[in-house]
Short mmCIF file of C-alpha atoms and ligand atoms in Angstrom, two decimals:
data_model
loop_
_atom_site.label_atom_id
_atom_site.label_comp_id
_atom_site.label_asym_id
_atom_site.label_seq_id
_atom_site.Cartn_x
_atom_site.Cartn_y
_atom_site.Cartn_z
CA MET A 289 0.00 -0.40 -0.27
CA LYS A 290 1.27 3.31 -1.00
CA VAL A 291 -0.24 6.51 0.60
CA LEU A 292 0.20 10.33 -0.25
CA TYR A 293 -0.63 12.27 2.73
CA VAL A 294 -1.23 16.03 1.76
CA SER A 295 -1.55 18.72 4.31
CA ASN A 296 -1.03 22.28 4.78
CA GLU A 297 0.41 22.14 7.88
CA VAL A 298 2.62 19.55 9.47
CA ALA A 299 4.19 19.59 13.01
CA PRO A 300 7.32 20.55 13.45
CA PHE A 301 7.68 22.51 10.15
CA ALA A 302 4.71 24.69 10.12
CA LYS A 303 1.72 24.54 12.90
CA VAL A 304 -1.05 26.80 13.48
CA GLY A 305 -3.09 24.27 15.38
CA GLY A 306 -3.91 20.34 15.87
CA LEU A 307 -3.86 19.26 12.02
CA ALA A 308 -0.01 19.75 12.01
CA ASP A 309 0.49 17.50 14.91
CA VAL A 310 -1.60 14.82 13.29
CA ALA A 311 0.02 15.17 10.11
CA GLY A 312 3.15 15.11 11.98
CA SER A 313 2.73 12.02 13.91
CA LEU A 314 -0.30 9.99 12.36
CA PRO A 315 2.06 9.07 9.17
CA GLN A 316 4.57 7.77 11.42
CA ALA A 317 2.17 5.19 12.99
CA VAL A 318 0.88 4.26 9.58
CA ALA A 319 4.05 3.88 8.27
CA ARG A 320 4.86 1.53 11.55
CA ARG A 321 2.02 -0.80 9.98
CA GLY A 322 4.10 -1.41 6.72
CA VAL A 323 2.64 1.17 4.73
CA ASP A 324 4.73 3.28 2.19
CA ILE A 325 3.37 6.73 3.47
CA ARG A 326 4.83 10.09 2.17
CA VAL A 327 3.81 13.49 3.29
CA VAL A 328 3.29 16.60 1.00
CA MET A 329 3.08 20.12 2.16
CA PRO A 330 3.88 23.82 0.97
CA LEU A 331 7.03 24.98 1.73
CA HIS A 332 5.66 27.83 4.15
CA ARG A 333 8.14 30.45 5.53
CA SER A 334 8.98 28.52 8.85
CA CYS A 335 9.95 25.35 6.73
CA PRO A 336 13.16 23.94 6.77
CA ALA A 337 15.96 25.91 4.48
CA ILE A 338 17.25 24.31 1.17
CA GLU A 339 20.69 23.56 2.83
CA GLN A 340 18.81 21.30 5.24
CA CYS A 341 17.22 19.11 2.56
CA SER A 342 17.80 17.29 -0.27
CA VAL A 343 16.54 17.80 -3.74
CA PRO A 344 14.61 14.70 -5.24
CA LEU A 345 13.74 16.36 -8.65
CA PRO A 346 15.34 19.33 -10.72
CA CYS A 347 11.99 21.34 -10.98
CA LEU A 348 8.15 20.54 -11.24
CA SER A 349 6.21 21.75 -13.63
CA VAL A 350 2.65 22.11 -12.78
CA GLN A 351 0.35 21.94 -15.57
CA THR A 352 -3.24 23.59 -15.21
CA PRO A 353 -5.57 23.86 -18.15
CA TYR A 354 -4.32 27.44 -19.02
CA ARG A 355 -0.85 27.28 -18.35
CA ALA A 356 2.44 25.60 -16.63
CA LEU A 357 4.20 26.89 -13.18
CA VAL A 358 7.47 25.70 -12.16
CA ALA A 359 8.14 24.89 -8.66
CA SER A 360 10.85 22.90 -6.78
CA VAL A 361 10.87 20.31 -4.46
CA LEU A 362 12.57 19.55 -1.31
CA GLN A 363 12.81 16.53 0.73
CA SER A 364 13.42 15.75 4.30
CA THR A 365 11.86 13.23 6.77
CA LEU A 366 9.58 13.50 10.06
CA PRO A 367 11.71 13.93 12.79
CA GLY A 368 12.74 10.71 14.44
CA SER A 369 11.69 8.69 11.30
CA ASP A 370 12.29 7.74 7.75
CA VAL A 371 8.86 8.86 6.46
CA PRO A 372 9.57 11.38 3.60
CA VAL A 373 8.56 14.84 3.62
CA TYR A 374 8.29 16.69 0.21
CA PHE A 375 8.03 20.40 0.03
CA ILE A 376 6.52 22.18 -2.61
CA LYS A 377 8.47 25.32 -3.15
CA TYR A 378 6.75 28.07 -5.00
CA ASP A 379 7.63 31.38 -3.17
CA PRO A 380 4.99 33.50 -4.95
CA PHE A 381 2.62 31.56 -2.76
CA PHE A 382 3.87 30.28 -0.04
CA ASP A 383 6.72 32.51 1.31
CA ARG A 384 4.54 34.37 3.55
CA PRO A 385 4.38 35.13 7.61
CA ASP A 386 1.98 32.75 8.29
CA PRO A 387 0.41 29.44 6.09
CA TYR A 388 -3.08 30.78 5.93
CA GLY A 389 -3.41 34.73 6.45
CA GLU A 390 -3.28 37.41 8.49
CA GLY A 391 -5.21 39.06 11.00
CA GLY A 392 -7.72 35.73 10.96
CA THR A 393 -8.72 36.54 7.37
CA ASP A 394 -7.05 34.17 4.65
CA TYR A 395 -4.95 35.34 1.86
CA PRO A 396 -6.84 36.96 -0.83
CA ASP A 397 -5.21 34.51 -3.26
CA SER A 398 -5.96 31.64 -0.99
CA PRO A 399 -8.10 29.82 -4.15
CA GLN A 400 -5.14 29.85 -6.05
CA ARG A 401 -2.55 29.10 -4.00
CA TYR A 402 -4.52 25.91 -2.72
CA ALA A 403 -5.54 24.88 -6.28
CA PHE A 404 -1.93 25.11 -7.08
CA PHE A 405 -0.87 23.16 -4.03
CA ALA A 406 -3.31 20.27 -5.05
CA ARG A 407 -2.10 20.00 -8.46
CA ALA A 408 1.53 20.26 -7.28
CA ALA A 409 0.63 17.36 -5.17
CA LEU A 410 -0.55 15.15 -7.91
CA ALA A 411 2.30 16.36 -10.42
CA LEU A 412 4.84 15.60 -7.62
CA ASP A 413 3.31 12.00 -7.31
CA HIS A 414 3.71 11.46 -10.94
CA ALA A 415 7.10 12.92 -11.45
CA LEU A 416 8.55 10.68 -8.32
CA GLY A 417 7.01 7.84 -10.23
CA PHE A 418 5.33 7.27 -6.53
CA ARG A 419 2.06 6.34 -8.11
CA ALA A 420 0.22 6.34 -4.41
CA ASN A 421 -2.85 3.72 -4.26
CA VAL A 422 -4.55 6.06 -1.97
CA ILE A 423 -4.48 9.84 -1.53
CA HIS A 424 -5.25 11.25 1.66
CA ALA A 425 -6.29 14.94 1.87
CA ASN A 426 -7.19 16.90 4.82
CA ASP A 427 -9.39 19.96 5.49
CA TRP A 428 -10.05 22.48 3.12
CA PRO A 429 -6.58 23.46 1.50
CA THR A 430 -6.29 20.07 -0.03
CA GLY A 431 -10.31 20.11 -1.12
CA LEU A 432 -9.73 19.99 -4.63
CA LEU A 433 -7.68 16.89 -4.70
CA PRO A 434 -10.52 14.36 -4.34
CA THR A 435 -12.39 16.36 -7.14
CA PHE A 436 -9.57 16.52 -9.50
CA GLN A 437 -9.04 12.47 -9.01
CA ARG A 438 -12.82 11.66 -9.20
CA LEU A 439 -12.81 13.60 -12.67
CA ASN A 440 -9.82 11.77 -13.97
CA PRO A 441 -10.22 8.49 -15.62
CA HIS A 442 -6.81 7.19 -14.17
CA GLY A 443 -7.71 8.97 -10.73
CA ARG A 444 -6.79 6.93 -7.46
CA PRO A 445 -8.80 6.09 -4.39
CA THR A 446 -8.94 9.49 -1.96
CA VAL A 447 -9.88 9.75 1.69
CA PHE A 448 -10.62 13.13 3.00
CA THR A 449 -10.37 14.08 6.32
CA ILE A 450 -12.53 16.82 8.08
CA HIS A 451 -10.33 18.08 11.15
CA ASN A 452 -12.44 21.34 11.41
CA LEU A 453 -16.05 21.95 9.27
CA GLY A 454 -15.93 25.44 10.38
CA TYR A 455 -13.36 26.51 7.86
CA GLN A 456 -14.55 25.41 4.21
CA GLY A 457 -12.64 27.51 1.99
CA SER A 458 -15.86 29.00 0.70
CA PHE A 459 -15.19 31.93 -2.37
CA PRO A 460 -17.38 33.86 -4.88
CA LEU A 461 -18.01 31.82 -7.93
CA THR A 462 -15.87 34.43 -9.99
CA VAL A 463 -12.47 32.78 -8.47
CA ALA A 464 -13.40 29.43 -10.98
CA ARG A 465 -11.46 31.14 -13.75
CA ASP A 466 -8.89 31.94 -11.53
CA ILE A 467 -8.40 28.52 -10.60
CA ASP A 468 -8.50 27.04 -13.78
CA ILE A 469 -11.90 25.42 -13.57
CA ASP A 470 -14.22 26.13 -16.61
CA PRO A 471 -17.84 27.20 -15.52
CA THR A 472 -19.15 24.70 -17.99
CA SER A 473 -16.85 21.62 -17.24
CA PRO A 474 -18.07 18.47 -15.24
CA ALA A 475 -15.99 19.93 -12.08
CA MET A 476 -18.28 22.93 -11.41
CA PRO A 477 -20.96 20.92 -10.00
CA LEU A 478 -18.80 19.39 -7.42
CA VAL A 479 -16.94 22.69 -6.06
CA GLN A 480 -20.06 25.01 -6.36
CA LEU A 481 -22.17 25.43 -3.45
CA GLY A 482 -24.94 27.99 -4.40
CA ALA A 483 -23.30 30.98 -5.36
CA ARG A 484 -19.85 30.12 -3.89
CA ILE A 485 -17.30 27.88 -4.75
CA ASN A 486 -16.31 25.55 -1.67
CA TYR A 487 -13.48 23.54 -1.06
CA MET A 488 -14.87 21.53 1.53
CA ALA A 489 -18.08 20.69 -0.16
CA ALA A 490 -15.85 19.75 -3.20
CA ALA A 491 -13.88 17.01 -1.00
CA ILE A 492 -17.23 15.89 0.67
CA ARG A 493 -18.92 15.38 -2.95
CA SER A 494 -15.73 13.69 -4.58
CA ALA A 495 -13.74 11.61 -2.25
CA SER A 496 -13.96 7.92 -2.18
CA VAL A 497 -14.36 7.94 1.60
CA ILE A 498 -14.46 10.67 4.41
CA SER A 499 -13.46 10.86 7.96
CA THR A 500 -13.59 13.07 10.81
CA VAL A 501 -11.46 13.16 13.90
CA SER A 502 -13.81 11.77 16.59
CA GLU A 503 -16.97 9.52 16.48
CA ARG A 504 -19.25 12.13 18.27
CA TYR A 505 -18.21 14.99 15.72
CA ALA A 506 -19.06 12.48 13.01
CA THR A 507 -22.44 12.53 14.19
CA GLU A 508 -22.76 15.82 15.37
CA ILE A 509 -21.87 17.39 11.76
CA GLN A 510 -24.48 15.73 10.30
CA SER A 511 -27.18 17.46 12.21
CA SER A 512 -28.11 21.21 10.91
CA GLY A 513 -27.22 22.75 14.06
CA SER A 514 -23.63 21.69 14.00
CA GLY A 515 -23.27 21.16 9.95
CA HIS A 516 -21.97 24.65 9.21
CA GLY A 517 -24.34 24.76 6.73
CA ILE A 518 -23.47 21.53 4.34
CA ASP A 519 -24.63 18.91 6.75
CA ASP A 520 -27.05 17.75 3.91
CA LEU A 521 -23.80 16.96 2.04
CA LEU A 522 -22.55 14.70 4.76
CA ARG A 523 -25.70 13.34 5.50
CA ASP A 524 -25.97 12.33 1.88
CA ARG A 525 -22.63 10.43 2.21
CA ALA A 526 -23.34 8.94 5.99
CA GLY A 527 -22.70 5.77 4.76
CA ASP A 528 -19.14 6.84 3.98
CA LEU A 529 -18.21 8.74 6.88
CA HIS A 530 -16.19 7.57 9.59
CA GLY A 531 -14.90 8.93 12.89
CA ILE A 532 -11.59 8.00 13.87
CA LEU A 533 -10.16 9.38 17.07
CA ASN A 534 -6.98 11.55 16.95
CA GLY A 535 -3.81 10.07 18.85
CA ILE A 536 -0.70 12.16 20.03
CA ASP A 537 2.68 11.26 19.63
CA ARG A 538 3.26 9.96 23.31
CA ASP A 539 7.14 10.18 23.22
CA ASP A 540 6.83 14.16 22.18
CA TRP A 541 4.62 14.80 24.94
CA ASP A 542 5.82 12.16 27.88
CA PRO A 543 6.87 14.35 30.68
CA SER A 544 9.14 11.80 32.26
CA ASP A 545 11.55 12.37 29.14
CA ALA A 546 11.17 16.07 28.77
CA PRO A 547 14.74 18.03 28.18
CA ARG A 548 12.16 21.20 27.70
CA LEU A 549 10.96 21.29 31.11
CA PRO A 550 12.58 22.47 34.21
CA ALA A 551 11.67 18.69 35.94
CA ALA A 552 10.75 15.67 34.57
CA PHE A 553 7.75 13.46 36.16
CA SER A 554 5.58 10.47 35.57
CA ALA A 555 2.52 8.81 36.93
CA ASP A 556 4.88 6.91 39.62
CA ASP A 557 6.63 9.79 40.31
CA LEU A 558 4.99 13.22 40.38
CA ASP A 559 7.45 15.16 42.44
CA GLY A 560 8.84 16.90 39.39
CA LYS A 561 5.36 18.42 38.51
CA ALA A 562 5.34 20.57 41.71
CA ARG A 563 8.88 22.24 40.36
CA CYS A 564 7.00 22.78 36.75
CA LYS A 565 3.90 24.59 38.53
CA ALA A 566 6.47 26.88 40.65
CA GLU A 567 8.49 27.66 37.28
CA LEU A 568 5.17 28.17 35.68
CA GLN A 569 4.02 30.71 38.35
CA ARG A 570 7.10 32.42 38.30
CA LEU A 571 7.63 33.08 34.79
CA VAL A 572 4.24 34.44 33.81
CA GLY A 573 3.98 36.43 36.93
CA LEU A 574 1.61 34.46 39.41
CA ASP A 575 1.89 34.16 42.96
CA VAL A 576 4.23 31.25 43.74
CA ASN A 577 2.28 28.75 45.84
CA PRO A 578 2.28 25.44 45.57
CA ARG A 579 -1.30 24.79 47.48
CA ILE A 580 -3.30 27.02 45.04
CA PRO A 581 -4.87 25.11 42.17
CA LEU A 582 -3.32 26.44 38.99
CA ALA A 583 -6.02 26.28 35.78
CA VAL A 584 -4.62 27.26 31.98
CA ALA A 585 -5.88 27.26 28.73
CA VAL A 586 -3.65 26.74 25.55
CA SER A 587 -5.50 27.69 22.68
CA ARG A 588 -6.14 29.50 19.63
CA LEU A 589 -8.29 32.60 20.62
CA VAL A 590 -11.37 32.07 18.23
CA HIS A 591 -14.62 32.37 18.73
CA GLN A 592 -14.70 28.14 18.56
CA LYS A 593 -13.12 27.73 21.88
CA GLY A 594 -15.35 29.44 23.90
CA LEU A 595 -13.06 31.33 25.72
CA ASP A 596 -15.33 34.22 25.91
CA VAL A 597 -17.72 32.18 28.22
CA LEU A 598 -15.01 31.60 30.30
CA ALA A 599 -13.92 35.35 30.50
CA GLU A 600 -17.25 35.94 31.89
CA VAL A 601 -17.07 33.60 35.04
CA LEU A 602 -13.11 34.02 35.52
CA PRO A 603 -13.44 36.85 38.07
CA ARG A 604 -15.74 34.50 40.19
CA ALA A 605 -13.47 31.46 39.46
CA VAL A 606 -10.54 33.29 40.87
CA GLY A 607 -12.14 34.77 43.84
CA ARG A 608 -12.21 31.34 45.18
CA PRO A 609 -8.62 29.62 45.91
CA MET A 610 -7.91 29.39 42.10
CA GLN A 611 -5.32 31.12 39.61
CA PHE A 612 -5.27 30.90 35.94
CA ALA A 613 -2.65 31.23 33.30
CA LEU A 614 -3.75 31.52 29.52
CA LEU A 615 -1.37 31.16 26.43
CA GLY A 616 -2.97 32.04 22.81
CA THR A 617 -2.94 34.20 20.23
CA GLY A 618 -5.70 35.25 17.91
CA ASP A 619 -9.01 37.39 17.85
CA GLU A 620 -7.78 40.73 18.90
CA LYS A 621 -11.13 41.35 21.00
CA LEU A 622 -10.32 38.13 23.00
CA GLU A 623 -6.62 38.96 23.59
CA ARG A 624 -7.67 42.48 24.96
CA LEU A 625 -10.71 41.00 27.25
CA TYR A 626 -7.79 38.67 28.83
CA ARG A 627 -5.28 41.29 28.81
CA ALA A 628 -7.79 43.42 30.94
CA LEU A 629 -8.38 40.29 33.41
CA ALA A 630 -5.04 39.79 33.86
CA GLN A 631 -4.76 43.72 34.88
CA ALA A 632 -7.61 43.75 37.09
CA ASN A 633 -6.33 39.84 39.04
CA PRO A 634 -2.74 40.54 39.84
CA GLY A 635 -1.00 37.53 40.69
CA ARG A 636 -4.12 35.32 40.15
CA VAL A 637 -4.66 35.85 36.26
CA ALA A 638 -1.65 35.73 33.99
CA VAL A 639 -2.14 36.26 30.09
CA SER A 640 0.67 35.56 27.66
CA ILE A 641 -0.37 36.62 24.12
CA ALA A 642 1.96 34.33 21.93
CA TYR A 643 2.67 31.46 20.05
CA ASP A 644 5.24 29.46 21.79
CA GLU A 645 6.07 25.82 21.76
CA ASP A 646 8.21 25.68 25.03
CA LEU A 647 5.98 28.10 27.08
CA ALA A 648 3.03 25.65 26.03
CA ARG A 649 4.73 22.75 27.40
CA LEU A 650 5.16 24.25 30.58
CA HIS A 651 1.68 25.23 30.97
CA TYR A 652 0.52 21.82 30.26
CA ALA A 653 3.08 20.29 32.69
CA GLY A 654 2.97 23.00 35.37
CA ALA A 655 -0.69 23.21 35.69
CA ASP A 656 -3.47 21.15 37.89
CA ILE A 657 -6.52 21.82 35.80
CA PHE A 658 -7.15 22.77 31.85
CA LEU A 659 -9.65 24.32 30.65
CA MET A 660 -11.25 23.97 27.37
CA PRO A 661 -14.90 24.89 27.14
CA SER A 662 -15.18 24.73 23.32
CA ARG A 663 -18.21 25.63 21.61
CA TYR A 664 -17.43 23.11 19.10
CA GLU A 665 -14.23 20.75 18.98
CA PRO A 666 -13.88 18.28 16.16
CA CYS A 667 -11.35 16.19 18.50
CA GLY A 668 -8.93 18.58 20.66
CA LEU A 669 -5.31 17.41 21.00
CA SER A 670 -4.68 19.95 24.04
CA GLN A 671 -7.14 17.96 26.37
CA LEU A 672 -5.24 14.94 25.41
CA ILE A 673 -1.76 16.48 26.10
CA ALA A 674 -2.89 18.00 29.20
CA MET A 675 -4.06 14.39 30.32
CA ALA A 676 -0.45 12.95 29.58
CA CYS A 677 0.85 15.69 31.86
CA GLY A 678 -1.50 14.85 34.84
CA THR A 679 -3.32 18.09 34.10
CA VAL A 680 -6.94 17.29 34.67
CA PRO A 681 -9.00 18.60 32.34
CA VAL A 682 -12.45 20.51 31.97
CA VAL A 683 -14.53 20.57 29.17
CA HIS A 684 -17.68 21.50 27.39
CA SER A 685 -19.30 17.86 26.33
CA THR A 686 -19.03 18.31 22.64
CA GLY A 687 -17.22 16.42 19.69
CA GLY A 688 -13.68 14.93 20.76
CA LEU A 689 -14.13 16.27 24.22
CA ALA A 690 -17.14 14.30 24.99
CA ASP A 691 -15.30 11.12 23.84
CA THR A 692 -12.26 11.92 25.36
CA VAL A 693 -13.12 13.17 28.82
CA SER A 694 -15.57 11.49 31.42
CA GLU A 695 -16.60 12.32 34.73
CA ALA A 696 -18.40 9.31 35.50
CA PRO A 697 -16.70 7.19 38.34
CA PRO A 698 -14.99 4.90 38.53
CA ASP A 699 -13.27 5.86 35.26
CA GLN A 700 -13.25 9.77 35.65
CA THR A 701 -10.97 11.55 33.96
CA GLY A 702 -12.09 14.97 34.17
CA PHE A 703 -14.93 17.33 34.71
CA VAL A 704 -17.69 17.98 31.87
CA CYS A 705 -20.18 21.01 31.61
CA HIS A 706 -23.09 19.67 29.72
CA TYR A 707 -24.23 23.11 28.69
CA LEU A 708 -21.85 25.73 27.77
CA THR A 709 -23.47 28.39 30.00
CA PRO A 710 -21.55 30.60 32.52
CA GLN A 711 -23.08 29.00 35.40
CA ASP A 712 -22.63 25.26 34.17
CA LEU A 713 -18.72 26.16 33.45
CA LEU A 714 -18.35 27.49 36.39
CA SER A 715 -20.13 24.94 38.20
CA ALA A 716 -17.63 22.29 36.70
CA ILE A 717 -14.65 24.29 37.35
CA THR A 718 -15.97 24.50 41.08
CA ARG A 719 -16.15 20.81 41.08
CA ALA A 720 -12.70 20.25 39.88
CA VAL A 721 -11.43 22.92 42.56
CA GLN A 722 -13.15 21.09 45.41
CA ALA A 723 -11.77 17.83 44.26
CA TYR A 724 -8.21 19.24 43.83
CA GLU A 725 -8.91 20.31 47.45
CA THR A 726 -9.06 16.37 48.50
CA PRO A 727 -5.71 15.00 47.92
CA ASP A 728 -6.80 11.46 48.35
CA ARG A 729 -9.52 11.93 45.34
CA TRP A 730 -7.26 14.08 43.17
CA ARG A 731 -4.10 12.15 43.06
CA PRO A 732 -5.86 9.11 41.57
CA LEU A 733 -7.68 11.36 38.73
CA MET A 734 -4.34 12.84 37.86
CA VAL A 735 -2.84 9.36 37.69
CA ARG A 736 -5.91 7.89 35.75
CA ALA A 737 -5.68 10.95 33.29
CA MET A 738 -2.01 10.21 32.60
CA ARG A 739 -2.71 6.31 32.10
CA GLN A 740 -5.09 6.86 29.42
CA ASP A 741 -4.16 5.25 26.02
CA HIS A 742 -4.11 8.10 23.53
CA SER A 743 -1.40 6.67 21.24
CA TRP A 744 -1.87 6.19 17.70
CA THR A 745 -2.05 2.73 17.83
CA LYS A 746 -5.69 2.11 17.60
CA SER A 747 -6.34 4.84 15.35
CA ALA A 748 -3.74 3.81 12.84
CA ARG A 749 -4.88 0.61 12.49
CA GLU A 750 -8.38 1.99 11.47
CA TYR A 751 -6.95 4.63 8.89
CA VAL A 752 -5.00 1.54 7.01
CA ALA A 753 -8.73 -0.06 7.05
CA LEU A 754 -9.95 3.18 5.77
CA TYR A 755 -7.46 3.08 3.10
CA GLU A 756 -8.54 -0.45 1.83
CA GLN A 757 -11.90 0.60 2.14
CA ALA A 758 -11.44 3.56 -0.39
CA ARG A 759 -9.49 1.14 -2.75
CA ARG A 760 -12.44 -1.30 -2.44
CA LYS A 761 -14.92 1.51 -3.10
CA HIS A 762 -12.75 2.93 -5.74
CA ALA A 763 -12.63 -0.43 -7.50
CA GLY A 764 -16.51 -0.27 -7.38
CA GLY A 765 -16.62 -2.97 -4.79
P1 ADP B 1073 -7.22 23.38 17.23
O1 ADP B 1073 -6.30 22.57 16.43
O2 ADP B 1073 -8.52 23.60 16.95
O3 ADP B 1073 -6.37 24.52 17.41
P2 ADP B 1073 -6.29 21.34 19.13
O4 ADP B 1073 -6.57 21.03 20.41
O5 ADP B 1073 -6.74 20.08 18.32
O6 ADP B 1073 -7.04 22.36 18.48
O7 ADP B 1073 -4.69 21.88 18.86
C1 ADP B 1073 -3.87 22.60 19.00
C2 ADP B 1073 -2.47 22.41 19.13
O8 ADP B 1073 -1.76 23.75 19.12
C3 ADP B 1073 -1.86 21.89 20.45
O9 ADP B 1073 -0.68 21.42 19.72
C4 ADP B 1073 -1.83 23.18 21.17
O10 ADP B 1073 -0.76 22.83 21.98
C5 ADP B 1073 -1.06 24.19 20.20
N1 ADP B 1073 -1.37 25.64 20.60
C6 ADP B 1073 -2.11 26.06 20.54
N2 ADP B 1073 -2.28 27.46 20.89
C7 ADP B 1073 -0.94 27.43 21.08
C8 ADP B 1073 0.27 28.86 21.41
N3 ADP B 1073 -0.52 29.89 21.72
N4 ADP B 1073 1.27 28.35 21.52
C9 ADP B 1073 1.93 26.99 21.36
N5 ADP B 1073 0.91 25.90 21.13
C10 ADP B 1073 -0.36 25.98 21.12
C1 GLC B 1074 -8.72 20.97 14.36
C2 GLC B 1074 -9.84 20.75 15.32
C3 GLC B 1074 -9.22 19.93 16.59
C4 GLC B 1074 -8.62 18.82 16.06
C5 GLC B 1074 -7.35 19.23 15.25
C6 GLC B 1074 -6.75 17.79 14.71
O1 GLC B 1074 -7.95 21.82 14.30
O2 GLC B 1074 -10.10 22.11 15.76
O3 GLC B 1074 -10.29 19.65 17.28
O4 GLC B 1074 -8.06 18.24 17.01
O5 GLC B 1074 -8.39 19.92 13.86
O6 GLC B 1074 -7.67 16.81 14.00
#
């Protein structure tokens, strides 16, 4: 089995959110199952320089119906593995400060950038003589790949994974010409949604099979309340839509082998966690106090994450003995809101407006409680990382959060708020703080959270089965 895995973000080369974590770790787990899997991504500005890569091809000619563009290709591997990663280097499109856009808005030429990327990934597969049996595309930037394959008489089976239905790549109809899709061609009914071109819709209609990143989210997105306006397309494909839970790279996030943390710790020896907590408190300017429960959030600051609801109850939450530290960037209004909360609660609330991997690790390791009140959450990796670090999650019961965190004894791993109202959220936080105050309850809870198996083992097996299913389906089986 040969799989071409296509993603706009791959950790550690370019990361905006969890998609990068998945694209950097799932292919390794799939490769361990004997699959020849290769990763393709654009060469974003944060990716390695040419001196750190090999050059597998002299150049790559990317043919579109109207013109050919010439890109170059750099090659590296996913760290710690021999899974190849190919970077498509085309600076006019990808040598930019951010993979998607600026100030929360996609670059105006996004349709062209990703139409080009989809075509370049296919051209690369051909030029390398790889001829993947399955093409695995991820989220809207790769949404045209399944459509191009479906319309090609020699097209290959495709798996399309939805990581977040809230971002669809929806553009005015006029972009059809800019992306070399003739409005009278058979591609048009696949890419058009009402008076727009929609990359996510194109993929949902065209892929051999579709997956998303938790079972609960697979069900939720088929309902009008959570389907972001395209639930009908998903219901049409209900038989081909599968929920496969994300894993995390346990080695990467293991606090017992953590050179980037001030102290290591494990479920058997938690002493180092106290040092991480003291260091986090010191670094972000909270009162250094081992006894007060420390809650954190590490998040993109966007509406999805429900942090506006948290902001409403935070003054009351930290009125009890609790501290809070936020690490995040994004929406300016949320940044301002949280800065004001930090100013009003010195020593109790700390806010770091930054994207910082090492600081994120310290938050996960040093905290007692992880807050994730997302309005919706396809899977969520942050709560899994927190649990691996013995930081007990408080979550809204939605999507992957509902599938990975339970408040029900005897298997309790966290605290769950069933309705995302300020009252319910405050009540869940209060239950967590009360549990913290009873060490006989808290320690077993931390240890149980740490011992959850969120490795990729099971899900990688499910993806391989999905690749086989895509091949059968494509062959008409
Ligand atoms: P999403 O993909 O919706 O952002 P996930 O929970 O799946 O949510 O993944 C988020 C990933 O991004 C995690 O690896 C998290 O640690 C990381 N992350 C989010 N915000 C920051 C930040 N400000 N600094 C460093 N890492 C961050
Ligand atoms: C998206 C989702 C998040 C998920 C991640 C990786 O960014 O918002 O829930 O964990 O993709 O699949």
